[in-house]
Coordinates of C-alpha atoms in Angstrom, one line a residue:
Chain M
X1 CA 88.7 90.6 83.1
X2 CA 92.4 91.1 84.9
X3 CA 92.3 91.0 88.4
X4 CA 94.9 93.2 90.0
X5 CA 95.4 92.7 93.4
X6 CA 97.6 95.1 96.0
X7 CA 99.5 94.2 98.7
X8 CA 99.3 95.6 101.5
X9 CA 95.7 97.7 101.6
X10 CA 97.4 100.3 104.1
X11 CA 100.9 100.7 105.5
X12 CA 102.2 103.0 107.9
X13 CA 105.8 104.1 107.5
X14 CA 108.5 106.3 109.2
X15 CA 110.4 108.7 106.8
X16 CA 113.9 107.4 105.4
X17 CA 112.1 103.6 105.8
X18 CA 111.8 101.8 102.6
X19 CA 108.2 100.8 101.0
X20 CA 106.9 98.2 98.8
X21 CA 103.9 98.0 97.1
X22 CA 103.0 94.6 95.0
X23 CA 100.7 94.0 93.0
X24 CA 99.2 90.7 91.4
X25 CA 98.0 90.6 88.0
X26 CA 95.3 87.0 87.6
X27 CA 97.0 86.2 84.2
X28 CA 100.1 87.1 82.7
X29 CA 100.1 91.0 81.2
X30 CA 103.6 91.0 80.0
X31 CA 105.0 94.7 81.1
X32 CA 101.7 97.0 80.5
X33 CA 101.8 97.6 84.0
X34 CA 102.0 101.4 85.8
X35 CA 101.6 102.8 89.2
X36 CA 99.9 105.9 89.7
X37 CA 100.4 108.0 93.2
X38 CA 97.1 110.3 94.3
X39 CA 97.1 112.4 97.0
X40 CA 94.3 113.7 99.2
X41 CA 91.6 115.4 97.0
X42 CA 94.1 116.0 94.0
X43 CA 94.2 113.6 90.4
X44 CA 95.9 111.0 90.2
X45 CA 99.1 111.5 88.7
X46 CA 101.8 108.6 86.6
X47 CA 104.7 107.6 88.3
X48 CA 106.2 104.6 86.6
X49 CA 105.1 103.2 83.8
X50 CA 105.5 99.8 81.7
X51 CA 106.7 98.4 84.8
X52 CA 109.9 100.0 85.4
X53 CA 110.1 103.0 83.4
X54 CA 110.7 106.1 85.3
X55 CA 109.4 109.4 84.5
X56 CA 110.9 112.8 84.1
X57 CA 109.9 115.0 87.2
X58 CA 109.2 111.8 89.6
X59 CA 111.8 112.0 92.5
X60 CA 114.2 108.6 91.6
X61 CA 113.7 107.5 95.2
X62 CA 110.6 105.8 93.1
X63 CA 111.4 102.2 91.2
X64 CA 108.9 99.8 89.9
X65 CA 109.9 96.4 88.5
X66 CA 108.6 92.9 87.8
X67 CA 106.7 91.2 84.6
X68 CA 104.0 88.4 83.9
X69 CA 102.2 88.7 87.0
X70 CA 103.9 90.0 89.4
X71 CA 105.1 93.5 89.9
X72 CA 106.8 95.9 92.7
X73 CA 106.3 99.5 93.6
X74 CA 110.0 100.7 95.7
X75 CA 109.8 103.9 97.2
X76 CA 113.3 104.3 98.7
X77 CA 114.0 106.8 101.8
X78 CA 110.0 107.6 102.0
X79 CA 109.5 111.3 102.4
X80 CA 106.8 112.9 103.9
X81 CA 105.4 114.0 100.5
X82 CA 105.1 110.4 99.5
X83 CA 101.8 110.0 101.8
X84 CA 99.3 109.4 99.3
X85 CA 97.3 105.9 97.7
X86 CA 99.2 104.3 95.3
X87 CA 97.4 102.4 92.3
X88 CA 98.4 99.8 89.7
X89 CA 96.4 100.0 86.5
X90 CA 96.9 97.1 83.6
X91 CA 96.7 98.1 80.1
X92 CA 96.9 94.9 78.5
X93 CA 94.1 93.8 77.2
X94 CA 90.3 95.3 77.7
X95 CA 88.5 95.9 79.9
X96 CA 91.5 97.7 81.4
X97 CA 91.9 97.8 85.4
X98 CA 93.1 99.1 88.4
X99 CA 93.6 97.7 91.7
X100 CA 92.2 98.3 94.8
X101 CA 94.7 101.0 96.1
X102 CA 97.7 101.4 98.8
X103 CA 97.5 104.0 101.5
X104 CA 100.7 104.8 102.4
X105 CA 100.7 106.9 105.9
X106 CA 103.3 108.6 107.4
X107 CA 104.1 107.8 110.8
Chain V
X1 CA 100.8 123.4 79.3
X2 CA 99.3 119.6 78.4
X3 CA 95.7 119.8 79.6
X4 CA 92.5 117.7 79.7
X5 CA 89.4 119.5 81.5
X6 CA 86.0 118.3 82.5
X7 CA 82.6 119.4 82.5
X8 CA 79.0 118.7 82.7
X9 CA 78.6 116.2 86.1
X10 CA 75.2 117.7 87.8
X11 CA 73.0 115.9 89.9
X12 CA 70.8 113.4 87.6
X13 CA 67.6 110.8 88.7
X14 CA 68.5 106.9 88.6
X15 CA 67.3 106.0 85.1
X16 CA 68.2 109.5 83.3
X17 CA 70.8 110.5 81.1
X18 CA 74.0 112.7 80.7
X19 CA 76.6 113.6 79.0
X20 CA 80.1 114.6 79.9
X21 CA 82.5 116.4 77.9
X22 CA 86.3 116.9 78.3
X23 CA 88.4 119.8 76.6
X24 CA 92.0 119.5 75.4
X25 CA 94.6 121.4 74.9
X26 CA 98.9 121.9 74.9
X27 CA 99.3 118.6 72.6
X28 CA 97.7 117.0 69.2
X29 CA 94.8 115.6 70.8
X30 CA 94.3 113.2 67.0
X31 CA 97.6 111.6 68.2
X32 CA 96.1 109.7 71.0
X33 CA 93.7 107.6 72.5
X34 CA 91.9 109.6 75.4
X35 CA 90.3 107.6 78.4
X36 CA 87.4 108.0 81.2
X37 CA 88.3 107.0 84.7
X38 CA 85.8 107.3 87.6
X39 CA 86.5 107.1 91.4
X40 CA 83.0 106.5 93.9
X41 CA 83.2 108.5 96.9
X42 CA 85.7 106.9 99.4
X43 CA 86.9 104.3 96.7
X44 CA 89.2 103.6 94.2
X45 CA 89.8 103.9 91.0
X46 CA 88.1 102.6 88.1
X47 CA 88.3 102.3 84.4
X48 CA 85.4 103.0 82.3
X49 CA 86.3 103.6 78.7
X50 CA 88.7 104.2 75.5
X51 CA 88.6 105.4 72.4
X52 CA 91.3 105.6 69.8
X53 CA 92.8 108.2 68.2
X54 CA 90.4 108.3 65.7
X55 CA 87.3 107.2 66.6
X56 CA 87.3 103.9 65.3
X57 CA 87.5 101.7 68.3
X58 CA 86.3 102.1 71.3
X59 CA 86.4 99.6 74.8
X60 CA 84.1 100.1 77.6
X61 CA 84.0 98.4 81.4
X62 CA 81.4 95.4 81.7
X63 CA 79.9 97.8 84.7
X64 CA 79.3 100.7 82.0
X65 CA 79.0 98.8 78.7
X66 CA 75.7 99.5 76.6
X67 CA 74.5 102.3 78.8
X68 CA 77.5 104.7 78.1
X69 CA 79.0 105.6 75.0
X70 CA 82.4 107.6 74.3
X71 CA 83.1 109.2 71.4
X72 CA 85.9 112.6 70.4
X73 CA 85.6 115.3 67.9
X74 CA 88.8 115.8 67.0
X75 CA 88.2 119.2 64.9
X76 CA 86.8 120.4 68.5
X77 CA 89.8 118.7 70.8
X78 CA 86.9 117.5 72.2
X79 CA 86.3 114.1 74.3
X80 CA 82.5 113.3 75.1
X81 CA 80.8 110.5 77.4
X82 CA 76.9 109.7 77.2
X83 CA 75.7 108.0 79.9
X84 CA 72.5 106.4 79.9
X85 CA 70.5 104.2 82.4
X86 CA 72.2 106.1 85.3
X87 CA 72.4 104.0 88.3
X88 CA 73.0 105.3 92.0
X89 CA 76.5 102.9 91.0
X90 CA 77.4 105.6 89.1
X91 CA 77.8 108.4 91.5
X92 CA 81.3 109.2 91.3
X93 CA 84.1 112.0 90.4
X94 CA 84.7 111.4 86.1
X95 CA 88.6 112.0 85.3
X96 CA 89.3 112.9 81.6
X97 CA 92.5 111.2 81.0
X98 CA 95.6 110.8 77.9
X99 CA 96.7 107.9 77.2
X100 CA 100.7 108.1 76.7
X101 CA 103.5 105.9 75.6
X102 CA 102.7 102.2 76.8
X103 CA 99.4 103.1 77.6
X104 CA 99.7 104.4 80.7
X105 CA 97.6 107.6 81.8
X106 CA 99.9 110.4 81.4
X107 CA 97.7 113.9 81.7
X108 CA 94.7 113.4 83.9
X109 CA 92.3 116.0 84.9
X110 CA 90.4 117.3 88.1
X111 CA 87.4 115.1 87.3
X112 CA 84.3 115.7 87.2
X113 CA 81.3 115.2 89.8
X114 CA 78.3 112.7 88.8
X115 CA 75.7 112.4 91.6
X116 CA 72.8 110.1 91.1
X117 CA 70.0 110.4 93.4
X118 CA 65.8 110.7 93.6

């Protein structure tokens, strides 16, 4: 089983400061990497996937990059929307996974 | 509007059985390959199954696999999970979700609430 490992756990930001979210794949998954953003009590919803693919309706203040194992979450000039736990799932080879989660708080 | 939505979490005894189902509707439902996700109170997410498009394969978690079994009637736009062997492990809210281009998750839905408890 992949391993996918967050950094940090928690982070607490002012608005207009810049985030980054990592996250650490145990062996190499090529791009089949996305980030999901879920706010309090609502579904989780896609914000970037295959790495670095944006998607239509996801403010562009949101970037994702990286490949192999390592990959990067960018939110750019946080908003106070952007409070929420941010995940990284891998979808490269069963069983598929997720890691642990990012609260990002607004300060 | 592209739409998954679940049904059928209820309060079950460790050791019983149940069966989720999960409705779809605004796209071709035969076209993809249709997860379950589950999230324990206060945790994160986690992955628990997949089934193609048609039926034919089908990939489970280590933590679910050979008590729970996913399956779709796709003449029903219908997704399905039968859980067996419940565990109080398995208490948790049950997303329905699409997979989309990539496979990432594209359309989840609200979930679906599995309590397991004597």
């Amino acid at each position: 089983e992949i391993v996918l490992t967050q950094s940090p756990d928690s982070q607490s930001v002012t608005p207009m400061e810049t985030v980054t979210i990592t996250c650490r794949a145990s062996q190499p998954i090529g791009t089949s990497l996305h980030w999901y953003q879920q706010k309090a009590d609502q579904s989780p919803k896609l914000i970037i996937r295959h790495a670095s693919q944006s998607l239509s309706g996801v403010p562009s203040r949101f970037s994702g990059s990286g490949s192999g194992t390592d990959f990067t979450l960018t939110i750019n000039s946080l908003e106070a929307e952007d409070a929420a736990t941010y995940y990284c799932h891998q979808s490269s080879s069963f069983p598929q996974t997720f890691g642990q989660g990012t609260k990002v708080e607004i300060k | 509007d592209v739409q998954v939505e679940e049904s059928g979490g209820v309060v079950a005894q460790p050791g019983g059985s149940l069966r989720l189902s999960c409705a779809a509707s605004g796209f071709t439902f035969d076209d993809y390959s249709m997860h379950w996700v589950r999230q324990a109170p206060g945790k994160g997410l986690e992955w628990v199954a997949l089934v193609s498009w048609d039926g034919h394969y089908t990939h489970y978690a280590d933590s679910v696999k050979g008590r729970f079994t996913i399956s779709r009637d796709n003449s029903k736009n219908s997704l399905s999970l039968k859980m067996n062997s419940l565990t109080t492990e398995d208490t948790a809210l049950y997303y329905c979700g699409k997979e989309g281009s990539w496979g990432a998750v594209d359309v989840w839905g609200k979930g679906t609430t599995v309590s397991v408890s004597s």
